[in-house]
Short mmCIF file of C-alpha atoms in Angstrom, two decimals:
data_model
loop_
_atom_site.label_atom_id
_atom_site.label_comp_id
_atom_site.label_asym_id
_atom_site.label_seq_id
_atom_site.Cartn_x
_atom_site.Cartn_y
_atom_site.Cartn_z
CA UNK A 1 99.98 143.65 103.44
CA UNK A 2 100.30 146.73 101.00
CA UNK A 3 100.58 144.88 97.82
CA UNK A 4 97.81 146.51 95.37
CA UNK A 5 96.07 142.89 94.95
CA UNK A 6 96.06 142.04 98.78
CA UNK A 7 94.55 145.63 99.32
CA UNK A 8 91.46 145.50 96.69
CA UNK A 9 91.25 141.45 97.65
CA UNK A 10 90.40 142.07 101.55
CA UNK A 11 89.27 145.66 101.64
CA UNK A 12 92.06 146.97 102.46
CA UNK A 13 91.52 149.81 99.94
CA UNK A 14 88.34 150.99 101.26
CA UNK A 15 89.64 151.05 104.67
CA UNK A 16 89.44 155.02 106.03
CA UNK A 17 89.09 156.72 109.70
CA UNK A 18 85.85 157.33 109.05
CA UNK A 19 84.67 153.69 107.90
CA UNK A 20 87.66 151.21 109.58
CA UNK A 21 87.57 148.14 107.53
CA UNK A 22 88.61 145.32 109.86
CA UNK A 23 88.43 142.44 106.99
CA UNK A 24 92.27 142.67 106.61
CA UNK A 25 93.00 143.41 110.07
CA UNK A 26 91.41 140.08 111.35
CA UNK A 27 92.70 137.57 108.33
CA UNK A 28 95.89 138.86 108.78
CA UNK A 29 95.73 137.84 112.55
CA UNK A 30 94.10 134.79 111.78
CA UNK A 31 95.25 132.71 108.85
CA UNK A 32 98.58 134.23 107.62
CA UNK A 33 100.43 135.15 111.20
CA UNK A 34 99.72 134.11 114.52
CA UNK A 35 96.23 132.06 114.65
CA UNK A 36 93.48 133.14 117.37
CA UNK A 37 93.45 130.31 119.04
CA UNK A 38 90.55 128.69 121.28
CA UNK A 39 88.26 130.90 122.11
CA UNK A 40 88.33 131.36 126.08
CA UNK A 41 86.01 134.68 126.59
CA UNK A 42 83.53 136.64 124.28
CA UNK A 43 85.60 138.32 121.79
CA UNK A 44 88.66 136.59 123.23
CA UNK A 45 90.57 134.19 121.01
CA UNK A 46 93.68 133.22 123.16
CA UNK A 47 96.49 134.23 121.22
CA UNK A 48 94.45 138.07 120.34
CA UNK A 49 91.13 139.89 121.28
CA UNK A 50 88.17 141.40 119.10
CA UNK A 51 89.65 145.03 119.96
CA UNK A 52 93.30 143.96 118.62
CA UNK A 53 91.13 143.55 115.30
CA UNK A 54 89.92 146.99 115.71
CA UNK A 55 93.17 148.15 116.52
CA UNK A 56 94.40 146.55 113.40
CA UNK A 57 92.12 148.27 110.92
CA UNK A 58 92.91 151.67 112.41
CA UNK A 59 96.54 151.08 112.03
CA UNK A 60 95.87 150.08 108.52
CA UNK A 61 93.76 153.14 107.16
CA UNK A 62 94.78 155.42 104.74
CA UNK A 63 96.48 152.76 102.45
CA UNK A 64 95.00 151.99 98.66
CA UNK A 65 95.72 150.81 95.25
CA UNK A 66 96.32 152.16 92.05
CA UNK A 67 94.58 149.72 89.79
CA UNK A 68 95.97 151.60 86.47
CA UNK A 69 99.41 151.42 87.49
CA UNK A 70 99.26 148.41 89.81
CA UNK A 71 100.80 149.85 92.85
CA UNK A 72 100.24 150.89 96.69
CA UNK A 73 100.11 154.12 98.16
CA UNK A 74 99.71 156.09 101.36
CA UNK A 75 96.81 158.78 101.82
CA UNK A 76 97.11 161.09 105.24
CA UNK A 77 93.84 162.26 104.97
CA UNK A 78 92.47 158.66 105.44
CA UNK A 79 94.39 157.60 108.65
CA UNK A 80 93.54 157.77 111.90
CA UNK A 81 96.09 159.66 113.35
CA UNK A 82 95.22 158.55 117.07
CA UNK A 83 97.17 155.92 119.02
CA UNK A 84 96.31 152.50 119.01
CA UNK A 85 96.35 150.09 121.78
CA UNK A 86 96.87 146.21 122.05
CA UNK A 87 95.70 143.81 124.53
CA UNK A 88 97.63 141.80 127.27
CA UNK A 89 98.37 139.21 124.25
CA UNK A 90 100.67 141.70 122.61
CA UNK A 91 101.88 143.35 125.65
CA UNK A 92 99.54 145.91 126.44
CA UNK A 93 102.04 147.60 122.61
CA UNK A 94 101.03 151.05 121.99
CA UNK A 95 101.74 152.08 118.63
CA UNK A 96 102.01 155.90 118.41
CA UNK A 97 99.52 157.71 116.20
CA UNK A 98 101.18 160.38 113.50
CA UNK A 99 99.69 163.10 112.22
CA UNK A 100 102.38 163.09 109.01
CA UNK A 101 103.41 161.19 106.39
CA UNK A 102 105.30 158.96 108.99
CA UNK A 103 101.83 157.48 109.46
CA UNK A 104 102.78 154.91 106.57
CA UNK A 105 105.17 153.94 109.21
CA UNK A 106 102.47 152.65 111.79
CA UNK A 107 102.42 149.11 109.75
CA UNK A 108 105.91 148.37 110.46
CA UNK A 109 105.63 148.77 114.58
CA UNK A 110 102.61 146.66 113.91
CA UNK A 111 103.97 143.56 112.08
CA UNK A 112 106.80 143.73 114.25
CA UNK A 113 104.70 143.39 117.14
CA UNK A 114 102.92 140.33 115.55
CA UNK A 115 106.19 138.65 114.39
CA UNK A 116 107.93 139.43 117.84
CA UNK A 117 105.61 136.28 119.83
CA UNK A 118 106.16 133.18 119.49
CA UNK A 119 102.88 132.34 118.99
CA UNK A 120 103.13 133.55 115.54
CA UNK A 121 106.33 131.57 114.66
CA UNK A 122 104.60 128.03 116.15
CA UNK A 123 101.02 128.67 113.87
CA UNK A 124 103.70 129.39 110.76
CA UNK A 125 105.50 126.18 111.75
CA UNK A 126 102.40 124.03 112.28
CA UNK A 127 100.72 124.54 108.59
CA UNK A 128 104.25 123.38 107.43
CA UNK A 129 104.24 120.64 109.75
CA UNK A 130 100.45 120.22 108.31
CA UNK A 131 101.56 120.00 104.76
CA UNK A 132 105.14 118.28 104.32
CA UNK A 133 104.08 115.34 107.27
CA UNK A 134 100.86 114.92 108.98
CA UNK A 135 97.66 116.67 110.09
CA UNK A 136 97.67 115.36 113.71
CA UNK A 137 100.22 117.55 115.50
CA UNK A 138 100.26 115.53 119.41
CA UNK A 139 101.75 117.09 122.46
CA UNK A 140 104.98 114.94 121.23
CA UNK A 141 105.19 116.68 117.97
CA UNK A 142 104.14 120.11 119.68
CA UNK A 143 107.04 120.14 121.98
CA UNK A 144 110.07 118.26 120.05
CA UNK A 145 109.20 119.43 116.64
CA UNK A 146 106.73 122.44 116.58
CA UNK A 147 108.76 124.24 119.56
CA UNK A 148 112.19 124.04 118.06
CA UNK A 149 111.70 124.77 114.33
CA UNK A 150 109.36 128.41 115.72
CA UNK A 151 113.18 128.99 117.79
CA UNK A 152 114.69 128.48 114.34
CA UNK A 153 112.02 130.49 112.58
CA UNK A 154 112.47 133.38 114.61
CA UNK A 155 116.19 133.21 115.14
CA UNK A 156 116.79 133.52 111.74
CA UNK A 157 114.06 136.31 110.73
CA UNK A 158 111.15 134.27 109.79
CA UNK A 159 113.24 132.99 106.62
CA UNK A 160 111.48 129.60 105.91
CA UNK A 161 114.67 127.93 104.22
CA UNK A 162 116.44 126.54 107.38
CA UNK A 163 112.99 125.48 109.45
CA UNK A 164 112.51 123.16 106.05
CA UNK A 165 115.80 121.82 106.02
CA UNK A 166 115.59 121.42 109.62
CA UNK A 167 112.42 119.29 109.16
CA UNK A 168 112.83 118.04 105.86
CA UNK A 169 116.21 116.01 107.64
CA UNK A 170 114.87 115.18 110.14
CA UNK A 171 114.43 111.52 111.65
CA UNK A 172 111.01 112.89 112.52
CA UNK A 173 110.14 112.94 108.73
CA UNK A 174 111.09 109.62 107.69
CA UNK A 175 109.58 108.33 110.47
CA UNK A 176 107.86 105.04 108.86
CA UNK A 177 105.04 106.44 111.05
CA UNK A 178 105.10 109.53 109.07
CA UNK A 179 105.37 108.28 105.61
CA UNK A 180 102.47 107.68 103.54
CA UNK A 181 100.18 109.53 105.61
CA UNK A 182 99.24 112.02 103.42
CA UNK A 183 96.66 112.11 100.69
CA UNK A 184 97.76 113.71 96.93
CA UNK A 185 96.37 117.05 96.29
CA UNK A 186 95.23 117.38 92.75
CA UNK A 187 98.23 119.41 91.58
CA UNK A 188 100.24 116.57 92.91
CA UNK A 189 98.30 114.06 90.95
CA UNK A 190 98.03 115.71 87.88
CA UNK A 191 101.52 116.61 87.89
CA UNK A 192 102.89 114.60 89.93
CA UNK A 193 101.60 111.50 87.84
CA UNK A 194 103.23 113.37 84.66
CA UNK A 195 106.61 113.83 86.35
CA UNK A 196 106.47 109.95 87.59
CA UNK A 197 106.25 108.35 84.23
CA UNK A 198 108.52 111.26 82.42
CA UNK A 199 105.61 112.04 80.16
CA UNK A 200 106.98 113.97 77.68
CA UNK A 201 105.24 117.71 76.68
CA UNK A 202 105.55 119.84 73.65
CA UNK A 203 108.51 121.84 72.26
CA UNK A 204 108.80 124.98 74.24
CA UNK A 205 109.12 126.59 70.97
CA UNK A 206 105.74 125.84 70.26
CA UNK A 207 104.41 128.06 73.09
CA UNK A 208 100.69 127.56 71.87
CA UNK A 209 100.64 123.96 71.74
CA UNK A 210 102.47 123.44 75.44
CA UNK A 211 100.37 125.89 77.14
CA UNK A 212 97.26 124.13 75.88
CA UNK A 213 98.93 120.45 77.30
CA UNK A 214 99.84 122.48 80.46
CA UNK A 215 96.09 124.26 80.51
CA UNK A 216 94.98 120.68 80.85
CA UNK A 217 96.87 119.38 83.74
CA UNK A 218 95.53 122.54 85.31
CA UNK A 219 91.91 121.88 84.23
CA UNK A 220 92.04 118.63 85.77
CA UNK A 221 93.39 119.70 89.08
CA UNK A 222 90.25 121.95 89.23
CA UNK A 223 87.84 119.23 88.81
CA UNK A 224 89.38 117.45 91.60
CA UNK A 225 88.42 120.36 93.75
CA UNK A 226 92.16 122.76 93.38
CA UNK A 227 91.70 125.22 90.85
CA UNK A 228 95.32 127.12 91.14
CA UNK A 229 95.08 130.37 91.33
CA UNK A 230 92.43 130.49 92.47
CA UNK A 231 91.23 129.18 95.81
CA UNK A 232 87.58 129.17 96.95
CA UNK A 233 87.99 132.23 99.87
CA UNK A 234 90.79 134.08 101.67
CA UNK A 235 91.66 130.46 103.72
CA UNK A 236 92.33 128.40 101.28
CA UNK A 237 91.44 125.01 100.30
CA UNK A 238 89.81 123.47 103.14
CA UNK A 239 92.03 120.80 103.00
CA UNK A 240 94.89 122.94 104.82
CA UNK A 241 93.39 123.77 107.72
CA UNK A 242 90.01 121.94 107.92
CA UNK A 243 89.92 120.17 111.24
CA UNK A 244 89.42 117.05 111.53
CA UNK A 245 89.55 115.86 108.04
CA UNK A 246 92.27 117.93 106.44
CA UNK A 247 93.46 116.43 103.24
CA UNK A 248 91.06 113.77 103.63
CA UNK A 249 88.33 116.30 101.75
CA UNK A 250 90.37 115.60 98.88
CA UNK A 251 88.92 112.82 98.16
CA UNK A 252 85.05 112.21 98.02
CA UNK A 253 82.70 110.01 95.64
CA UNK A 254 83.34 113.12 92.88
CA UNK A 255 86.81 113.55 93.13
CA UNK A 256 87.74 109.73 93.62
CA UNK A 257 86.34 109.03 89.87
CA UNK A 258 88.01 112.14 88.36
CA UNK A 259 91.43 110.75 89.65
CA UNK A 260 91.17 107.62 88.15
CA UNK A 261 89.68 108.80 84.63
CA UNK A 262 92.65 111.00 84.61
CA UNK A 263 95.61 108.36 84.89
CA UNK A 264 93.93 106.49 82.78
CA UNK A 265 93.17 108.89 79.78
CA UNK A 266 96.69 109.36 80.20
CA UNK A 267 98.10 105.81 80.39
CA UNK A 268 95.64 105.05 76.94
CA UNK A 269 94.52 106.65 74.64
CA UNK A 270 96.08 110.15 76.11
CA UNK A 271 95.10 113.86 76.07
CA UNK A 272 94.95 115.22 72.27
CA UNK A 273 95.36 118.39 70.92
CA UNK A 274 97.15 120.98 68.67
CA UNK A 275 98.69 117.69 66.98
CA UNK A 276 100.60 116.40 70.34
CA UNK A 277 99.50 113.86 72.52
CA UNK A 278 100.17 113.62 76.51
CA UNK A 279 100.58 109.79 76.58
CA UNK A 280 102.23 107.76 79.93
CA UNK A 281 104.85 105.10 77.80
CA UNK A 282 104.08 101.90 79.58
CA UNK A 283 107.16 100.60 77.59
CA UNK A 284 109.68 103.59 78.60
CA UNK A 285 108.54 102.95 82.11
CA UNK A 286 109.21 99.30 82.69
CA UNK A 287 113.00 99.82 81.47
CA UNK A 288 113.56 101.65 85.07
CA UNK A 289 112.88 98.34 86.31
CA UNK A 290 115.85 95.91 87.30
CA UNK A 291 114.79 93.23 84.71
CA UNK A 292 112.12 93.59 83.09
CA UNK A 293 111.84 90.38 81.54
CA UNK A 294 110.55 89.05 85.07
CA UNK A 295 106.62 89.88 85.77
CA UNK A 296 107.11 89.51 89.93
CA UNK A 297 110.22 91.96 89.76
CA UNK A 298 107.75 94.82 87.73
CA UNK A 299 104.90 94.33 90.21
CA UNK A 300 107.80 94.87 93.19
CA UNK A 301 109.65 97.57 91.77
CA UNK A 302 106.43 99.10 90.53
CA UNK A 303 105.04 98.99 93.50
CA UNK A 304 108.09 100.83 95.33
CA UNK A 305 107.91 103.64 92.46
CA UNK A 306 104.52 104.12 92.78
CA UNK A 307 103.13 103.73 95.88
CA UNK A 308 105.04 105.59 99.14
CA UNK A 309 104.28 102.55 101.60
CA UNK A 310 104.43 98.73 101.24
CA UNK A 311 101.60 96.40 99.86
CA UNK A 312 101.49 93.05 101.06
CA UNK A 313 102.65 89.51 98.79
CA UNK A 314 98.92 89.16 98.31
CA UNK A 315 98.24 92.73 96.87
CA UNK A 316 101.55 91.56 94.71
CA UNK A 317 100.30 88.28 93.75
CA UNK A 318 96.64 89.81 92.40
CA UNK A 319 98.75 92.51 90.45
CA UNK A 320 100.58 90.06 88.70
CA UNK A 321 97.67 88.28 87.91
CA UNK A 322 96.36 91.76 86.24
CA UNK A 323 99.44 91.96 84.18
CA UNK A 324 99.51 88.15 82.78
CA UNK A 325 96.09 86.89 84.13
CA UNK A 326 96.33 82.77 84.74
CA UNK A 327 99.35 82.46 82.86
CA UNK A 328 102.74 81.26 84.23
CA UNK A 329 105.80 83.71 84.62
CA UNK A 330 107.29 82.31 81.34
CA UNK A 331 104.73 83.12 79.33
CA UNK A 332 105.82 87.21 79.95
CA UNK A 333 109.15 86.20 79.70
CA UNK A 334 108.88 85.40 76.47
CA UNK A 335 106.35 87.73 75.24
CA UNK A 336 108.94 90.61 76.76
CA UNK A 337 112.27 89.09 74.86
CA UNK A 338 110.17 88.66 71.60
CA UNK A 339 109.58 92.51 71.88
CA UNK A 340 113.02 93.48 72.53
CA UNK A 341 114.33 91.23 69.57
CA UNK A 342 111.91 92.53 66.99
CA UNK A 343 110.25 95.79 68.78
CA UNK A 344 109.06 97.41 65.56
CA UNK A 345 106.58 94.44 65.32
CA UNK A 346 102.95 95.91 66.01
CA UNK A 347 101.55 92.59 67.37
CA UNK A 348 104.96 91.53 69.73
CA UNK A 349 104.86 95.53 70.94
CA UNK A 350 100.87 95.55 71.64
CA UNK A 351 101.27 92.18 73.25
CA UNK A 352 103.20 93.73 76.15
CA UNK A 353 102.32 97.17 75.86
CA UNK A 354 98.64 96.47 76.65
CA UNK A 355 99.50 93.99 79.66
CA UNK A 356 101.56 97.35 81.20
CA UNK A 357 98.73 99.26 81.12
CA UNK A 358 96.00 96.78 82.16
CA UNK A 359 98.66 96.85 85.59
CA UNK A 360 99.18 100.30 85.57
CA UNK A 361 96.01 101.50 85.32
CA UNK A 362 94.70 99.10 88.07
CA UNK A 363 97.77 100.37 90.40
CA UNK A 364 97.10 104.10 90.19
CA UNK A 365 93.50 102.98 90.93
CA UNK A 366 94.60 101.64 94.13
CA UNK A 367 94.40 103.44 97.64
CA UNK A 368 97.85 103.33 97.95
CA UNK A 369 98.68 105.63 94.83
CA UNK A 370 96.50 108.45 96.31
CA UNK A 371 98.73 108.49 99.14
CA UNK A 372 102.10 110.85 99.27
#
């Protein structure tokens, strides 16, 4: 609340008795703690009220940044020094005006106030819920999931590591239900795709050249609509909290294209520069396979490395026909052994290294790759 860049970001720096700035007052309230709520009266929001805003920016005067010396600090002069009062939703709290430096003070009554309902811990454990395992949260999931990790939140002081470990063992999460269900955000595709197939990155020694290959992945997240670092206002990327689509805005006729053109620039000819090139190994990859002699065994295990749900024997059938297209299984038999016995041959090593990425690039252009 007092860091220097959250102060200059939402106003926070500008806020005085004389002029209350309520911009951090009412973000605070509703994205990063407790949620509003439906609206059920003019100016009332459920879970707080348009004067519990008010209330907010008065506790909050007086505080700004130090832009030279990045840092926070507390100004008497431009507090209001009078009491503030919360609605019904927070108890009917009081927090005492002072007319000393214990002013500073005010902010810790008032996020204890916030973090004291419940309300606050069930909004924090929802956008978790939201991102690790489905958008829809049903009366089911409210009560036997949402209910119990908030009690866990709050029992152990808002500390997010046991609510995650909680959920993330769950039989709730690997509910086949739940699996799949999700769409990749960009930072999962470009990285995630880079992580996948091991794709190997520059020396760290040669900090130049790896932050150039990193710069990229980055650049390519933010044409798919998640530039990091920066998001496009104080909520976020829409797809967090947008309702009803959520994550589905990832993916649109812009971003769809982008995706693709990515994993494939990576799979051939790669991403260039500074002398390195960010190539997937087709060849590197298929050795995680079981055998990889066998063409039905890649599209299978493929398949189960790639994609988070199952395709069906046709989708498996048409892939195989992608990676040796009217030909009989033998015929990649022995293309694949003739590699292996002689694999500094150019013409054996194109012969199945081209057939990889034909299939490769037509799996990560599938449906089912976009899906986490």
């Amino acid at each position: 609340t007092i860091d220097p860049a959250m102060l200059a970001y939402l106003n926070g720096n500008t806020n005085s008795k004389s002029t209350p700035n309520e911009n951090y007052g009412r973000e605070l309230q509703e994205l990063f703690t407790i949620g509003k709520g439906p609206e059920i009266a003019p100016g009332n929001y459920t879970n707080y009220t348009e004067d519990d805003v008010k209330a907010a920016a008065r506790v909050l005067t007086g505080w700004r940044n130090d832009a030279t010396n990045i840092n926070s600090y507390f100004t008497l002069t431009r507090h209001d020094t009078t009491n503030k009062q919360f609605s019904a939703d927070y108890g009917n709290t009081v927090i005492s005006g002072s007319t000393d430096a214990t002013g500073m003070t005010e902010i810790n009554a008032f996020l204890d106030m916030i973090f004291n309902q419940q309300e606050t811990a069930k909004f924090l454990c929802r956008k978790l819920y939201r991102y690790f395992v489905y958008y829809v949260i049903d009366s089911a999931a409210e009560a036997n999931v949402i209910v119990p990790l908030a009690n866990i939140l709050r029992t152990n002081n808002y500390d997010v590591a046991p609510v995650l470990a909680t959920l993330l063992k769950s039989a709730h999460f690997f509910d086949p239900v739940n699996v799949g269900c999700m769409i990749k955000n960009p930072a999962e595709v470009s990285v995630g795709t880079c992580r996948l197939f091991s794709v190997q990155f520059p020396d760290p020694a040669d900090y130049v050249t790896q932050y150039d290959h990193w710069k990229y992945l980055r650049t390519q997240a933010a044409g798919m609509q998640q530039d990091i670092g920066d998001p496009p206002n104080v909520a976020g990327w829409q797809a967090y909290y947008q309702v009803p689509q959520f994550y589905e805005i990832w993916i649109n006729s812009d971003t769809l294209p982008k995706r693709t053109k990515f994993t494939d620039t990576l799979l051939t000819p790669g991403y260039k520069k500074d002398g390195f090139t960010l190539v997937i190994d087709p060849l590197a990859f298929v050795l995680q396979v079981s055998d990889a002699s066998n063409p039905n065994i890649i599209v299978s295990e493929f398949a189960q490395l790639l994609f988070p749900v199952a395709i069906t024997d046709n989708q498996k059938a048409f892939l195989k026909n992608t990676l040796i297209p009217g030909l009989p299984d033998y015929e990649w038999t022995s293309e694949w052994n003739a590699y292996l016995a002689d694999p500094g041959n150019a013409t054996k090593k194109t012969a199945v290294k081209s057939k990889l990425q034909e299939l490769l690039s037509f799996m990560m252009s599938m449906a089912e790759y976009q899906l986490t």
